[in-house]
Amino acid sequence: MKTRKYTVSILLVSVSLATAAQHARISGRVADSVTDEPLVEAAVFVKGTGIHTLTAVDGTYALLLPEGVHTLTASYLGYYQKDIAVRIAGSGGQTVDFRLEGNTQLYEVTVTSQARDERVTTLHMGVEKLTAGEIKRMPALLGEVDVLKAVQLLPGVQTVSEGSSGFSVRGGSPDQNLILLDNAVVYNASHLLGFFSVFNNDVLRGLSLYKGDIPAKHGGRLSSLLDIQTKAEIPARFGATGGIGLISSRLMMESPVGENTSWMVGGRRSYADLFLKMSPNKDLRSASVYFYDMNGKVTHRLSGKDRLELSGYYGKDHFGANLGSFDYGNASATMAWSHIFSDNFFSSISFCFSNYDYGLESKLEGAQASWKSSIADWSLRFDFSRPISDLWNLNYGLSTAVHSFNPGMVAVKGFDNIAIPGNRALEHSIYASNEQKISARFSVKYGVRWSLFQNVGRATVFNYDANYRSIDSTVYGAGKIYNTYSAFEPRVGMVMKLSGSSSIKANYAHNVQFIQLANNSAAGSPMDIWFSAGPNVKPQEADMFALGYFHNLKNDEYETSVELYYKKLKHVIDFAEHAQLLLNDKLDGQIRTGNGQAYGAEFMVRKNTGPLTGFVNYTLSRSERTIPAINRGKAYLAPFDKTHSLNIAASYDLSRKCSLSAIWIYATGNPTTYPSGRFNIQGEYFPIYSGRNEYRRPDYHRLDLSFTFSPDKNSGKRWKSEWNVSLFNAYNKKNPWIITYLQDAATGLPYAEMMYLFGIVPSLTYNFKF
């Protein structure tokens, strides 16, 4: 057996050396033709081969190419694409630099920072990417294009409720999505209870959504990773982008400082509270409802091989009236240092902080009280990348994080404070992954992530009997590690290219989640509580299998794909009927665990070029749970199960200055539990409820329209502007938000009341850029 192992090892080394000997290294730099500023994450690809890479922080790239004549292409958002022909003869290296010209004739560009055939050639599956320009072309809600609303239109992604920024990916719950802003975790991504997201599109470079096949460098969630990055390039000169709307306004400014440094700041504020002050109603005049947020970033090039970035976010929502107020908000900060050791060895070190908190305050006479709750993280990560050859494209690293949970503290005037003890946890990980090109048609990727999660005192752990009654408790001192979980999370994937325009992909991933959200509502609320795994709560686990077929048509003008997936869940969490979740020091006694599964098919057709662009996607899916202590042990639909989901988005350029966009959404109604009968006790009626999630709400559908007029789009003026008019819910569909069941006082008969949020919502926004 040992001889066989050595033989295989020698064979692999020989194949690696032979492959390297038959290839030559092409390296170079992609930069702005005027300022010579490096273009970060510009796409460099070889036409007709599927070979591609992205530039590093200093604009450099490296590729291994076989002998022959090849056409190298470089593209970057906002620049004209450039082709360079190269001849490879022997193993000697070559340097090929690109200097791209800015596309100043377009105010809103549609060039993407990736090869147009990437969905066919790349090893990743279930990955959706959107640039800031693509997001801007979508219709606006209340006058502003929203990143998370754009994400909710992607195949396999469902909105959880009307107006909400929360989303479900392939049947998972919203807390199973890891949302990162410059590597910092965002725990609540909503403003105004979900009508806006916390992300200002003007400061963003783009986003990537990984549906299940999460890269090995990230973990801690079962369903998806939404990786959002702010702008990183150093601008050539001072510039600003902004908009003035009926509900909110925004402004982003950026500027270089010398040759190696730049800064960027952006801010938004809503001003519905200003209109309330004009109300004839005295109570409304004293009310205040608004949100604001701020982004900032400083980028400094320390040397030709080192780059330092400091970025931060702070946002707050406020709801106030005579009786009290409610506030919640996020804060995050990231410091990242990128270093280039050589043309095939890169590193990145980042330190991140994130915090989410909320507070309630009562101003009632004789009952003044306040309630505060929060979760905070501090994390440090080291990432390394070594693209050595077609057989070895290595990525590896490690990370560590401290989680601090503060479930809640209530202060009542004249009484002692009531506090649920906070707790802490440590989360560590080590990962390694590799991508191998086995042949011209077949490539594989594989990796593993090892995670370690530790609960840290001070803490009181309750013990429960078979009926979930607390029988005793154990107290642990400060700093004591009293519980540890570890997990291996393998990932593997492959792509088989059937032709230059079609491929088959498959992947498997095992994901583990150590922290989750406690809520009784599918829609969620800012007052939901994050809690961790512990002695009474095991980590949730998911095994995801996916298979897909991808085919591009007419020189990549059209993209089509079909993806099938199956997800098996262990230790999935739900809560007991009528669970008490807030200010409950025995929260783990309300938790019920079991197994689950989700499966489905996603179909997508996208048109990329021409006056008419857009996509149509359809998802057929099912998500269910089986928990012994719920629904008498019978399987029931998960709260976010939607059998059918159809999204149609289109944008048409009526002329060089005018464009029209439309989105139509249809989805099966969410599962729900309705009263199915009643009983009488001494003349008073009480409802009898159906099984868990046995019924569905009415189906959801909506049409949004948007018209954009850009008078300066093709001018040489530095100041460019546009007017946007949009209609949200154009045909006034009254989609249910909350359905409650009440009892008629006279007859005793039950009846239902439906509350909806929006009818037709028109908006007008003036956008500008200089």
mmCIF file of N, CA, C and O in Angstrom, residues 592-670:
data_model
loop_
_atom_site.group_PDB
_atom_site.id
_atom_site.type_symbol
_atom_site.label_atom_id
_atom_site.label_comp_id
_atom_site.label_asym_id
_atom_site.label_seq_id
_atom_site.Cartn_x
_atom_site.Cartn_y
_atom_site.Cartn_z
ATOM 1 N N ARG A 592 -36.636 23.932 19.766
ATOM 2 C CA ARG A 592 -36.894 22.558 19.348
ATOM 3 C C ARG A 592 -36.053 22.283 18.106
ATOM 4 O O ARG A 592 -35.999 23.110 17.198
ATOM 5 N N THR A 593 -35.397 21.153 18.048
ATOM 6 C CA THR A 593 -34.502 20.843 16.930
ATOM 7 C C THR A 593 -34.892 19.542 16.257
ATOM 8 O O THR A 593 -35.522 18.664 16.861
ATOM 9 N N GLY A 594 -34.500 19.428 15.002
ATOM 10 C CA GLY A 594 -34.779 18.223 14.225
ATOM 11 C C GLY A 594 -34.021 18.270 12.915
ATOM 12 O O GLY A 594 -32.943 18.874 12.823
ATOM 13 N N ASN A 595 -34.605 17.683 11.893
ATOM 14 C CA ASN A 595 -33.973 17.616 10.580
ATOM 15 C C ASN A 595 -34.816 18.361 9.557
ATOM 16 O O ASN A 595 -35.987 18.698 9.800
ATOM 17 N N GLY A 596 -34.231 18.603 8.402
ATOM 18 C CA GLY A 596 -34.962 19.276 7.336
ATOM 19 C C GLY A 596 -34.359 18.943 5.991
ATOM 20 O O GLY A 596 -33.279 18.334 5.890
ATOM 21 N N GLN A 597 -35.069 19.336 4.959
ATOM 22 C CA GLN A 597 -34.551 19.181 3.605
ATOM 23 C C GLN A 597 -35.132 20.264 2.709
ATOM 24 O O GLN A 597 -36.222 20.784 2.969
ATOM 25 N N ALA A 598 -34.383 20.592 1.679
ATOM 26 C CA ALA A 598 -34.839 21.560 0.676
ATOM 27 C C ALA A 598 -34.307 21.100 -0.671
ATOM 28 O O ALA A 598 -33.170 20.634 -0.774
ATOM 29 N N TYR A 599 -35.133 21.230 -1.694
ATOM 30 C CA TYR A 599 -34.701 20.834 -3.025
ATOM 31 C C TYR A 599 -35.453 21.666 -4.051
ATOM 32 O O TYR A 599 -36.531 22.201 -3.780
ATOM 33 N N GLY A 600 -34.860 21.783 -5.248
ATOM 34 C CA GLY A 600 -35.520 22.602 -6.254
ATOM 35 C C GLY A 600 -34.734 22.660 -7.546
ATOM 36 O O GLY A 600 -33.659 22.075 -7.696
ATOM 37 N N ALA A 601 -35.303 23.411 -8.496
ATOM 38 C CA ALA A 601 -34.699 23.633 -9.807
ATOM 39 C C ALA A 601 -34.797 25.112 -10.139
ATOM 40 O O ALA A 601 -35.848 25.737 -9.924
ATOM 41 N N GLU A 602 -33.707 25.678 -10.664
ATOM 42 C CA GLU A 602 -33.643 27.092 -11.017
ATOM 43 C C GLU A 602 -33.345 27.227 -12.506
ATOM 44 O O GLU A 602 -32.369 26.657 -13.002
ATOM 45 N N PHE A 603 -34.175 27.999 -13.194
ATOM 46 C CA PHE A 603 -34.027 28.209 -14.634
ATOM 47 C C PHE A 603 -33.778 29.699 -14.881
ATOM 48 O O PHE A 603 -34.467 30.545 -14.302
ATOM 49 N N MET A 604 -32.836 30.009 -15.748
ATOM 50 C CA MET A 604 -32.507 31.413 -15.990
ATOM 51 C C MET A 604 -32.140 31.641 -17.455
ATOM 52 O O MET A 604 -31.440 30.844 -18.071
ATOM 53 N N VAL A 605 -32.659 32.753 -18.013
ATOM 54 C CA VAL A 605 -32.274 33.243 -19.332
ATOM 55 C C VAL A 605 -31.948 34.726 -19.169
ATOM 56 O O VAL A 605 -32.754 35.489 -18.630
ATOM 57 N N ARG A 606 -30.767 35.134 -19.639
ATOM 58 C CA ARG A 606 -30.331 36.518 -19.494
ATOM 59 C C ARG A 606 -29.842 37.050 -20.844
ATOM 60 O O ARG A 606 -29.125 36.350 -21.569
ATOM 61 N N LYS A 607 -30.235 38.284 -21.179
ATOM 62 C CA LYS A 607 -29.743 38.969 -22.375
ATOM 63 C C LYS A 607 -28.816 40.084 -21.931
ATOM 64 O O LYS A 607 -29.202 40.959 -21.148
ATOM 65 N N ASN A 608 -27.585 40.074 -22.440
ATOM 66 C CA ASN A 608 -26.541 40.959 -21.926
ATOM 67 C C ASN A 608 -26.315 42.219 -22.740
ATOM 68 O O ASN A 608 -25.835 43.221 -22.200
ATOM 69 N N THR A 609 -26.582 42.197 -24.041
ATOM 70 C CA THR A 609 -26.212 43.327 -24.888
ATOM 71 C C THR A 609 -27.392 43.781 -25.739
ATOM 72 O O THR A 609 -28.408 43.089 -25.858
ATOM 73 N N GLY A 610 -27.241 44.956 -26.348
ATOM 74 C CA GLY A 610 -28.276 45.504 -27.202
ATOM 75 C C GLY A 610 -29.144 46.508 -26.465
ATOM 76 O O GLY A 610 -29.013 46.706 -25.257
ATOM 77 N N PRO A 611 -30.055 47.172 -27.178
ATOM 78 C CA PRO A 611 -30.959 48.142 -26.529
ATOM 79 C C PRO A 611 -31.831 47.500 -25.451
ATOM 80 O O PRO A 611 -32.165 48.148 -24.466
ATOM 81 N N LEU A 612 -32.194 46.219 -25.650
ATOM 82 C CA LEU A 612 -33.013 45.505 -24.667
ATOM 83 C C LEU A 612 -32.140 44.519 -23.910
ATOM 84 O O LEU A 612 -31.546 43.612 -24.497
ATOM 85 N N THR A 613 -32.039 44.691 -22.603
ATOM 86 C CA THR A 613 -31.309 43.762 -21.741
ATOM 87 C C THR A 613 -32.209 43.354 -20.587
ATOM 88 O O THR A 613 -33.184 44.044 -20.260
ATOM 89 N N GLY A 614 -31.873 42.254 -19.961
ATOM 90 C CA GLY A 614 -32.658 41.811 -18.824
ATOM 91 C C GLY A 614 -32.561 40.317 -18.630
ATOM 92 O O GLY A 614 -31.705 39.641 -19.205
ATOM 93 N N PHE A 615 -33.460 39.789 -17.802
ATOM 94 C CA PHE A 615 -33.437 38.353 -17.521
ATOM 95 C C PHE A 615 -34.826 37.865 -17.132
ATOM 96 O O PHE A 615 -35.707 38.638 -16.719
ATOM 97 N N VAL A 616 -35.001 36.563 -17.275
ATOM 98 C CA VAL A 616 -36.184 35.847 -16.790
ATOM 99 C C VAL A 616 -35.666 34.664 -15.997
ATOM 100 O O VAL A 616 -34.838 33.889 -16.497
ATOM 101 N N ASN A 617 -36.100 34.512 -14.758
ATOM 102 C CA ASN A 617 -35.735 33.322 -14.004
ATOM 103 C C ASN A 617 -36.940 32.748 -13.279
ATOM 104 O O ASN A 617 -37.839 33.484 -12.852
ATOM 105 N N TYR A 618 -36.948 31.445 -13.171
ATOM 106 C CA TYR A 618 -38.050 30.721 -12.534
ATOM 107 C C TYR A 618 -37.460 29.672 -11.594
ATOM 108 O O TYR A 618 -36.491 28.971 -11.954
ATOM 109 N N THR A 619 -38.019 29.568 -10.395
ATOM 110 C CA THR A 619 -37.566 28.592 -9.406
ATOM 111 C C THR A 619 -38.737 27.732 -8.956
ATOM 112 O O THR A 619 -39.793 28.257 -8.574
ATOM 113 N N LEU A 620 -38.556 26.426 -9.019
ATOM 114 C CA LEU A 620 -39.505 25.442 -8.499
ATOM 115 C C LEU A 620 -38.832 24.784 -7.303
ATOM 116 O O LEU A 620 -37.758 24.181 -7.447
ATOM 117 N N SER A 621 -39.425 24.889 -6.105
ATOM 118 C CA SER A 621 -38.704 24.444 -4.917
ATOM 119 C C SER A 621 -39.646 23.970 -3.819
ATOM 120 O O SER A 621 -40.857 24.218 -3.856
ATOM 121 N N ARG A 622 -39.039 23.294 -2.836
ATOM 122 C CA ARG A 622 -39.759 22.861 -1.649
ATOM 123 C C ARG A 622 -38.771 22.816 -0.482
ATOM 124 O O ARG A 622 -37.616 22.402 -0.646
ATOM 125 N N SER A 623 -39.223 23.262 0.693
ATOM 126 C CA SER A 623 -38.403 23.256 1.900
ATOM 127 C C SER A 623 -39.275 22.808 3.065
ATOM 128 O O SER A 623 -40.348 23.377 3.296
ATOM 129 N N GLU A 624 -38.828 21.787 3.778
ATOM 130 C CA GLU A 624 -39.637 21.252 4.870
ATOM 131 C C GLU A 624 -38.764 20.837 6.047
ATOM 132 O O GLU A 624 -37.553 20.642 5.909
ATOM 133 N N ARG A 625 -39.421 20.704 7.215
ATOM 134 C CA ARG A 625 -38.734 20.327 8.446
ATOM 135 C C ARG A 625 -39.482 19.192 9.126
ATOM 136 O O ARG A 625 -40.702 19.078 9.001
ATOM 137 N N THR A 626 -38.734 18.383 9.864
ATOM 138 C CA THR A 626 -39.315 17.328 10.688
ATOM 139 C C THR A 626 -38.684 17.422 12.064
ATOM 140 O O THR A 626 -37.507 17.093 12.248
ATOM 141 N N ILE A 627 -39.466 17.914 13.028
ATOM 142 C CA ILE A 627 -38.989 18.120 14.393
ATOM 143 C C ILE A 627 -39.919 17.364 15.333
ATOM 144 O O ILE A 627 -41.131 17.625 15.353
ATOM 145 N N PRO A 628 -39.408 16.406 16.091
ATOM 146 C CA PRO A 628 -40.275 15.548 16.912
ATOM 147 C C PRO A 628 -41.226 16.302 17.829
ATOM 148 O O PRO A 628 -42.368 15.866 18.040
ATOM 149 N N ALA A 629 -40.795 17.457 18.381
ATOM 150 C CA ALA A 629 -41.617 18.179 19.356
ATOM 151 C C ALA A 629 -42.568 19.177 18.716
ATOM 152 O O ALA A 629 -43.262 19.906 19.429
ATOM 153 N N ILE A 630 -42.633 19.228 17.378
ATOM 154 C CA ILE A 630 -43.500 20.177 16.685
ATOM 155 C C ILE A 630 -44.360 19.423 15.681
ATOM 156 O O ILE A 630 -43.878 18.516 14.993
ATOM 157 N N ASN A 631 -45.627 19.815 15.595
ATOM 158 C CA ASN A 631 -46.556 19.239 14.608
ATOM 159 C C ASN A 631 -46.682 17.724 14.778
ATOM 160 O O ASN A 631 -46.830 16.987 13.806
ATOM 161 N N ARG A 632 -46.608 17.275 16.060
ATOM 162 C CA ARG A 632 -46.730 15.853 16.404
ATOM 163 C C ARG A 632 -45.723 14.985 15.644
ATOM 164 O O ARG A 632 -45.980 13.840 15.308
ATOM 165 N N GLY A 633 -44.572 15.574 15.361
ATOM 166 C CA GLY A 633 -43.497 14.827 14.722
ATOM 167 C C GLY A 633 -43.645 14.660 13.228
ATOM 168 O O GLY A 633 -42.774 14.049 12.577
ATOM 169 N N LYS A 634 -44.706 15.197 12.638
ATOM 170 C CA LYS A 634 -44.907 15.083 11.193
ATOM 171 C C LYS A 634 -44.176 16.204 10.465
ATOM 172 O O LYS A 634 -44.031 17.308 10.977
ATOM 173 N N ALA A 635 -43.737 15.923 9.247
ATOM 174 C CA ALA A 635 -43.042 16.927 8.442
ATOM 175 C C ALA A 635 -43.974 18.102 8.149
ATOM 176 O O ALA A 635 -45.182 17.919 7.933
ATOM 177 N N TYR A 636 -43.432 19.307 8.134
ATOM 178 C CA TYR A 636 -44.211 20.500 7.821
ATOM 179 C C TYR A 636 -43.354 21.447 6.977
ATOM 180 O O TYR A 636 -42.124 21.343 6.949
ATOM 181 N N LEU A 637 -44.017 22.336 6.277
ATOM 182 C CA LEU A 637 -43.311 23.273 5.401
ATOM 183 C C LEU A 637 -42.537 24.296 6.220
ATOM 184 O O LEU A 637 -43.034 24.805 7.234
ATOM 185 N N ALA A 638 -41.326 24.601 5.769
ATOM 186 C CA ALA A 638 -40.536 25.656 6.405
ATOM 187 C C ALA A 638 -41.210 27.008 6.171
ATOM 188 O O ALA A 638 -41.940 27.194 5.185
ATOM 189 N N PRO A 639 -41.011 27.973 7.060
ATOM 190 C CA PRO A 639 -41.702 29.265 6.923
ATOM 191 C C PRO A 639 -41.415 29.982 5.611
ATOM 192 O O PRO A 639 -42.188 30.842 5.197
ATOM 193 N N PHE A 640 -40.314 29.637 4.943
ATOM 194 C CA PHE A 640 -39.910 30.367 3.741
ATOM 195 C C PHE A 640 -40.065 29.533 2.483
ATOM 196 O O PHE A 640 -39.499 29.869 1.441
ATOM 197 N N ASP A 641 -40.842 28.461 2.570
ATOM 198 C CA ASP A 641 -41.094 27.632 1.390
ATOM 199 C C ASP A 641 -42.009 28.368 0.414
ATOM 200 O O ASP A 641 -43.051 28.903 0.791
ATOM 201 N N LYS A 642 -41.589 28.408 -0.846
ATOM 202 C CA LYS A 642 -42.409 28.982 -1.917
ATOM 203 C C LYS A 642 -42.270 28.073 -3.124
ATOM 204 O O LYS A 642 -41.194 27.984 -3.716
ATOM 205 N N THR A 643 -43.352 27.420 -3.498
ATOM 206 C CA THR A 643 -43.288 26.431 -4.569
ATOM 207 C C THR A 643 -42.846 27.051 -5.879
ATOM 208 O O THR A 643 -41.965 26.518 -6.567
ATOM 209 N N HIS A 644 -43.452 28.164 -6.246
ATOM 210 C CA HIS A 644 -43.154 28.804 -7.523
ATOM 211 C C HIS A 644 -42.653 30.229 -7.291
ATOM 212 O O HIS A 644 -43.177 30.964 -6.444
ATOM 213 N N SER A 645 -41.646 30.608 -8.067
ATOM 214 C CA SER A 645 -41.140 31.983 -8.031
ATOM 215 C C SER A 645 -40.706 32.357 -9.438
ATOM 216 O O SER A 645 -39.926 31.648 -10.069
ATOM 217 N N LEU A 646 -41.228 33.481 -9.928
ATOM 218 C CA LEU A 646 -40.919 33.947 -11.276
ATOM 219 C C LEU A 646 -40.544 35.418 -11.219
ATOM 220 O O LEU A 646 -41.295 36.230 -10.668
ATOM 221 N N ASN A 647 -39.381 35.766 -11.770
ATOM 222 C CA ASN A 647 -38.916 37.155 -11.837
ATOM 223 C C ASN A 647 -38.594 37.511 -13.277
ATOM 224 O O ASN A 647 -37.857 36.783 -13.952
ATOM 225 N N ILE A 648 -39.139 38.625 -13.735
ATOM 226 C CA ILE A 648 -38.862 39.124 -15.078
ATOM 227 C C ILE A 648 -38.385 40.563 -14.941
ATOM 228 O O ILE A 648 -39.088 41.411 -14.371
ATOM 229 N N ALA A 649 -37.188 40.842 -15.443
ATOM 230 C CA ALA A 649 -36.629 42.195 -15.392
ATOM 231 C C ALA A 649 -36.134 42.577 -16.776
ATOM 232 O O ALA A 649 -35.477 41.779 -17.450
ATOM 233 N N ALA A 650 -36.466 43.770 -17.215
ATOM 234 C CA ALA A 650 -36.056 44.225 -18.546
ATOM 235 C C ALA A 650 -35.749 45.710 -18.505
ATOM 236 O O ALA A 650 -36.387 46.481 -17.774
ATOM 237 N N SER A 651 -34.760 46.103 -19.304
ATOM 238 C CA SER A 651 -34.405 47.511 -19.462
ATOM 239 C C SER A 651 -34.241 47.781 -20.946
ATOM 240 O O SER A 651 -33.520 47.044 -21.645
ATOM 241 N N TYR A 652 -34.924 48.816 -21.428
ATOM 242 C CA TYR A 652 -34.902 49.121 -22.864
ATOM 243 C C TYR A 652 -34.484 50.572 -23.065
ATOM 244 O O TYR A 652 -35.057 51.492 -22.475
ATOM 245 N N ASP A 653 -33.454 50.764 -23.894
ATOM 246 C CA ASP A 653 -32.997 52.114 -24.231
ATOM 247 C C ASP A 653 -33.862 52.664 -25.360
ATOM 248 O O ASP A 653 -33.714 52.278 -26.527
ATOM 249 N N LEU A 654 -34.770 53.566 -25.005
ATOM 250 C CA LEU A 654 -35.634 54.171 -26.013
ATOM 251 C C LEU A 654 -34.846 55.061 -26.957
ATOM 252 O O LEU A 654 -35.175 55.181 -28.143
ATOM 253 N N SER A 655 -33.820 55.682 -26.446
ATOM 254 C CA SER A 655 -32.917 56.534 -27.234
ATOM 255 C C SER A 655 -31.621 56.630 -26.447
ATOM 256 O O SER A 655 -31.447 55.967 -25.426
ATOM 257 N N ARG A 656 -30.721 57.485 -26.912
ATOM 258 C CA ARG A 656 -29.465 57.644 -26.192
ATOM 259 C C ARG A 656 -29.665 58.315 -24.832
ATOM 260 O O ARG A 656 -28.807 58.217 -23.962
ATOM 261 N N LYS A 657 -30.786 58.981 -24.649
ATOM 262 C CA LYS A 657 -31.011 59.716 -23.416
ATOM 263 C C LYS A 657 -32.123 59.140 -22.556
ATOM 264 O O LYS A 657 -32.230 59.506 -21.382
ATOM 265 N N CYS A 658 -32.954 58.283 -23.107
ATOM 266 C CA CYS A 658 -34.125 57.789 -22.380
ATOM 267 C C CYS A 658 -34.101 56.263 -22.287
ATOM 268 O O CYS A 658 -33.796 55.581 -23.271
ATOM 269 N N SER A 659 -34.451 55.736 -21.140
ATOM 270 C CA SER A 659 -34.538 54.293 -20.949
ATOM 271 C C SER A 659 -35.747 53.967 -20.081
ATOM 272 O O SER A 659 -36.169 54.756 -19.233
ATOM 273 N N LEU A 660 -36.277 52.781 -20.306
ATOM 274 C CA LEU A 660 -37.447 52.303 -19.578
ATOM 275 C C LEU A 660 -37.117 50.952 -18.971
ATOM 276 O O LEU A 660 -36.563 50.076 -19.646
ATOM 277 N N SER A 661 -37.432 50.766 -17.691
ATOM 278 C CA SER A 661 -37.175 49.504 -17.004
ATOM 279 C C SER A 661 -38.459 49.000 -16.374
ATOM 280 O O SER A 661 -39.337 49.791 -15.984
ATOM 281 N N ALA A 662 -38.551 47.682 -16.265
ATOM 282 C CA ALA A 662 -39.733 47.067 -15.650
ATOM 283 C C ALA A 662 -39.327 45.779 -14.953
ATOM 284 O O ALA A 662 -38.416 45.068 -15.394
ATOM 285 N N ILE A 663 -40.010 45.496 -13.847
ATOM 286 C CA ILE A 663 -39.817 44.247 -13.118
ATOM 287 C C ILE A 663 -41.192 43.699 -12.756
ATOM 288 O O ILE A 663 -42.051 44.435 -12.253
ATOM 289 N N TRP A 664 -41.392 42.405 -13.045
ATOM 290 C CA TRP A 664 -42.621 41.737 -12.589
ATOM 291 C C TRP A 664 -42.225 40.535 -11.750
ATOM 292 O O TRP A 664 -41.356 39.739 -12.127
ATOM 293 N N ILE A 665 -42.854 40.422 -10.594
ATOM 294 C CA ILE A 665 -42.519 39.385 -9.613
ATOM 295 C C ILE A 665 -43.766 38.576 -9.300
ATOM 296 O O ILE A 665 -44.850 39.145 -9.087
ATOM 297 N N TYR A 666 -43.608 37.269 -9.276
ATOM 298 C CA TYR A 666 -44.685 36.383 -8.826
ATOM 299 C C TYR A 666 -44.093 35.321 -7.906
ATOM 300 O O TYR A 666 -43.018 34.774 -8.181
ATOM 301 N N ALA A 667 -44.782 35.022 -6.815
ATOM 302 C CA ALA A 667 -44.333 33.968 -5.905
ATOM 303 C C ALA A 667 -45.522 33.368 -5.185
ATOM 304 O O ALA A 667 -46.500 34.062 -4.851
ATOM 305 N N THR A 668 -45.436 32.071 -4.933
ATOM 306 C CA THR A 668 -46.429 31.391 -4.105
ATOM 307 C C THR A 668 -46.428 32.003 -2.713
ATOM 308 O O THR A 668 -45.383 32.403 -2.196
ATOM 309 N N GLY A 669 -47.583 32.070 -2.084
ATOM 310 C CA GLY A 669 -47.681 32.643 -0.747
ATOM 311 C C GLY A 669 -46.942 31.828 0.293
ATOM 312 O O GLY A 669 -46.790 30.606 0.177
ATOM 313 N N ASN A 670 -46.477 32.513 1.346
ATOM 314 C CA ASN A 670 -45.748 31.844 2.430
ATOM 315 C C ASN A 670 -46.645 30.864 3.176
ATOM 316 O O ASN A 670 -47.847 31.118 3.357
#
